Amino acid sequence: MRHFGLIGRSLGHSASEAYFAEKFKREGRTDCVYSLYELPAIEALPELLVAEPEIEGLNVTIPYKREVMRYVDDLSFEARMIGAVNCVRRQTDGRLVGHNTDIEGLRASLDLLLGGERPEMALVLGTGGASQAVQYALAEREIPYALVSRDPAKGNCTYAQLTLEMTADSHLIINASPVGTYPAVDQAPCIPYAALTPRHMLLDLVYNPPLTQFLDYGRQRGARTLNGEVMFRTQAEASWRIWNE
């Protein structure tokens, strides 16, 4: 039996297990199983790999996309450039290779949301591993951006410092934080939503729930919105290709 799975600290929101179970059923793959592995700390990864020698590939989610890099033997070019890993392939010799398939999901999402437009400025909410892939995707498109963080040492500004003017001038806003993820569905990043207009485009990497408070606030102001479903599905299929190379 071929084993795959997802590692993270809290996985109650994840649709990965259900997605791959449906994929395996649809494709008649009776030799594959996908499981969720909640790890209290990334230091538990080696123990997991010893206990589950059948594991061939892992997805990685919050908060381990950067921390897992300490445990891989090699990195793909894009994982190295982005500085974060969300997909690990365990080779037949036991070596671990880190990849980043979030970038493929982001490219697909931006293609759909922007429709060929290139905003003059973007805001990226959050500075974790997912944010690093967002920054890479925006740099590819030559879209300038500012980082908004709770930690003043990590972003261009904090949420408290984010002004109406900055928000109004940034027609693309991407939530790369977990704020609003199930079960905390009543939460949203603390930005001045009154500055949003129909010229704004909001991308939320969260896909559960499908309509987050962040997107709903944008929709109420006439903004174009997209949730994380396209990104989720695209990165999952990209991971599957890597595991089967």
XYZ file of C-alpha atoms in Angstrom:
245
model
C 0.000 0.000 0.000
C 1.289 3.447 -0.946
C 0.929 6.001 1.854
C 0.643 9.783 1.542
C -0.513 12.437 3.949
C -0.539 15.908 5.411
C 1.456 17.171 8.376
C 0.519 20.215 10.436
C -0.250 21.170 13.991
C -4.048 21.444 13.727
C -5.779 19.790 10.786
C -9.472 19.972 11.642
C -10.031 22.419 8.778
C -8.280 20.353 6.121
C -10.050 18.856 3.114
C -6.933 17.042 1.887
C -7.858 13.576 3.168
C -11.331 13.752 1.612
C -9.946 15.187 -1.634
C -7.441 12.388 -2.139
C -9.868 9.692 -1.001
C -12.269 10.840 -3.731
C -9.441 11.080 -6.242
C -8.259 7.535 -5.504
C -11.816 6.208 -5.739
C -12.474 8.036 -9.006
C -9.238 6.766 -10.556
C -9.622 3.214 -9.235
C -6.448 3.403 -7.122
C -6.995 0.783 -4.457
C -3.312 0.738 -3.513
C -3.159 4.316 -2.168
C -4.182 5.921 1.113
C -3.912 9.524 2.319
C -3.907 10.347 6.040
C -3.711 13.367 8.321
C -0.762 13.524 10.720
C -1.069 16.155 13.433
C 2.386 16.813 14.856
C 2.797 18.711 18.136
C 6.135 20.013 16.813
C 8.146 19.554 13.631
C 10.702 17.602 15.676
C 8.188 14.730 15.630
C 8.631 14.266 11.858
C 11.570 11.796 11.989
C 9.639 9.627 14.436
C 6.647 9.633 12.086
C 8.790 8.579 9.128
C 10.289 5.717 11.126
C 6.856 4.587 12.342
C 5.356 4.843 8.832
C 7.997 3.522 6.399
C 5.365 3.228 3.648
C 4.966 7.014 3.416
C 6.053 8.171 -0.055
C 4.923 11.773 0.070
C 3.684 14.427 2.440
C 1.963 17.763 2.123
C 2.931 20.369 4.708
C 0.702 23.050 6.195
C 0.717 25.638 8.987
C 2.963 26.122 10.870
C 5.647 23.868 9.391
C 6.235 25.103 5.826
C 9.525 26.716 6.789
C 10.450 24.530 9.729
C 10.287 21.332 7.644
C 13.180 22.582 5.520
C 15.571 21.525 8.289
C 14.602 17.899 7.697
C 14.815 17.590 3.912
C 17.936 16.445 2.074
C 17.363 18.539 -1.028
C 15.106 21.292 -2.340
C 13.559 21.990 -5.707
C 14.566 25.276 -7.309
C 11.290 27.016 -6.484
C 11.195 25.742 -2.894
C 14.707 27.126 -2.440
C 13.796 30.486 -3.989
C 10.521 30.798 -2.065
C 11.997 29.636 1.220
C 9.085 27.371 2.093
C 8.040 23.757 1.455
C 4.498 22.394 1.236
C 5.275 19.081 -0.488
C 7.854 16.436 0.417
C 8.761 13.447 -1.698
C 10.396 10.467 -0.005
C 12.625 8.798 -2.548
C 13.284 5.070 -2.680
C 16.653 5.608 -1.008
C 14.944 7.387 1.888
C 16.111 10.879 0.973
C 13.562 13.665 1.399
C 13.139 16.290 -1.322
C 11.189 19.451 -0.567
C 9.016 21.148 -3.181
C 6.629 24.083 -3.277
C 3.397 23.428 -5.161
C 1.635 26.407 -3.555
C 3.186 28.502 -6.306
C 1.291 26.576 -8.994
C -1.950 27.125 -7.113
C -1.231 30.819 -6.755
C -0.470 31.236 -10.449
C -3.775 29.603 -11.343
C -5.661 31.702 -8.784
C -4.129 34.979 -9.934
C -4.836 34.122 -13.570
C -8.495 33.614 -12.690
C -8.866 36.605 -10.373
C -6.873 39.193 -12.323
C -7.963 38.215 -15.808
C -4.890 39.769 -17.371
C -4.894 42.914 -15.239
C -1.750 44.011 -13.404
C -2.530 46.047 -10.300
C -0.138 48.853 -9.497
C 0.075 47.769 -5.857
C -0.848 44.777 -3.690
C -1.176 44.112 0.012
C -0.153 40.719 1.394
C -1.676 39.926 4.774
C 0.604 37.628 6.750
C 4.286 36.747 6.636
C 4.355 32.953 7.073
C 5.243 30.191 4.627
C 2.190 30.728 2.407
C 2.991 34.446 2.247
C 6.439 33.675 0.888
C 4.903 31.833 -2.061
C 2.525 34.771 -2.610
C 5.465 37.173 -2.683
C 7.231 34.993 -5.251
C 4.111 34.873 -7.448
C 3.678 38.650 -7.304
C 7.346 39.217 -8.102
C 6.945 36.998 -11.186
C 4.206 39.349 -12.392
C 6.151 42.465 -11.407
C 3.393 43.556 -9.044
C 4.783 45.668 -6.170
C 3.475 44.728 -2.742
C 3.595 45.596 0.935
C 3.514 43.061 3.754
C 1.113 43.510 6.651
C 2.050 41.633 9.811
C 1.148 41.447 13.468
C 4.897 41.557 14.107
C 6.388 44.988 13.292
C 9.753 43.345 12.611
C 8.415 41.163 9.786
C 6.210 43.365 7.602
C 6.194 46.786 6.011
C 3.507 47.762 8.500
C 1.330 46.282 11.202
C -2.438 46.004 10.955
C -2.726 48.972 13.318
C -0.544 51.041 10.990
C -2.434 50.122 7.810
C -4.200 53.259 6.626
C -7.292 53.903 4.552
C -5.071 55.419 1.869
C -2.769 52.377 1.643
C -5.762 50.070 1.414
C -7.524 52.229 -1.158
C -4.414 52.344 -3.362
C -3.778 48.591 -3.184
C -6.293 47.111 -5.597
C -5.118 43.542 -4.978
C -5.287 42.271 -1.389
C -4.279 38.710 -0.554
C -4.981 37.060 2.777
C -2.054 34.693 3.272
C -2.808 34.254 6.969
C -5.000 31.548 8.545
C -7.387 34.151 10.001
C -10.975 33.179 9.218
C -10.266 29.470 8.806
C -12.830 27.013 10.217
C -13.795 26.879 13.046
C -13.006 30.593 13.619
C -15.317 31.592 10.774
C -16.396 34.867 12.404
C -12.878 36.299 12.280
C -11.284 38.425 9.547
C -7.980 40.249 9.104
C -8.206 43.667 10.737
C -7.958 46.017 7.756
C -9.991 49.154 6.887
C -12.664 47.503 4.753
C -14.352 50.882 4.251
C -11.569 51.697 1.770
C -12.551 48.850 -0.571
C -14.201 49.627 -3.902
C -15.394 47.713 -6.977
C -11.862 48.208 -8.347
C -10.446 45.975 -5.621
C -9.686 42.264 -5.988
C -9.483 40.053 -2.902
C -7.860 36.617 -2.817
C -8.168 34.499 0.322
C -5.951 31.422 0.544
C -8.466 30.011 3.028
C -10.947 27.594 1.405
C -12.858 26.432 4.487
C -15.323 28.145 4.743
C -15.830 28.923 1.041
C -16.972 32.464 1.883
C -14.780 33.907 4.616
C -15.594 37.112 6.473
C -12.665 38.728 4.613
C -14.210 37.915 1.237
C -17.724 38.736 2.391
C -16.670 42.200 3.531
C -15.032 42.730 0.144
C -18.081 41.468 -1.714
C -20.290 43.890 0.221
C -18.109 46.717 -1.096
C -18.352 45.457 -4.686
C -14.859 43.952 -4.844
C -14.009 40.959 -7.030
C -13.263 37.950 -4.798
C -11.782 34.451 -4.977
C -11.293 31.889 -2.225
C -8.536 29.300 -1.845
C -10.325 26.395 -3.592
C -8.480 26.799 -6.909
C -5.163 27.017 -5.109
C -5.961 23.988 -2.948
C -6.900 21.756 -5.858
C -4.053 22.903 -8.090
C -1.366 22.392 -5.464
C -2.799 18.982 -4.550
C -2.608 17.767 -8.149
C 0.895 19.216 -8.509
C 1.951 17.291 -5.388
C 0.500 14.091 -6.836
C 2.556 14.553 -10.003
C 5.719 15.038 -7.972
C 5.072 11.911 -5.918
C 4.663 9.909 -9.109
C 7.625 11.222 -11.095
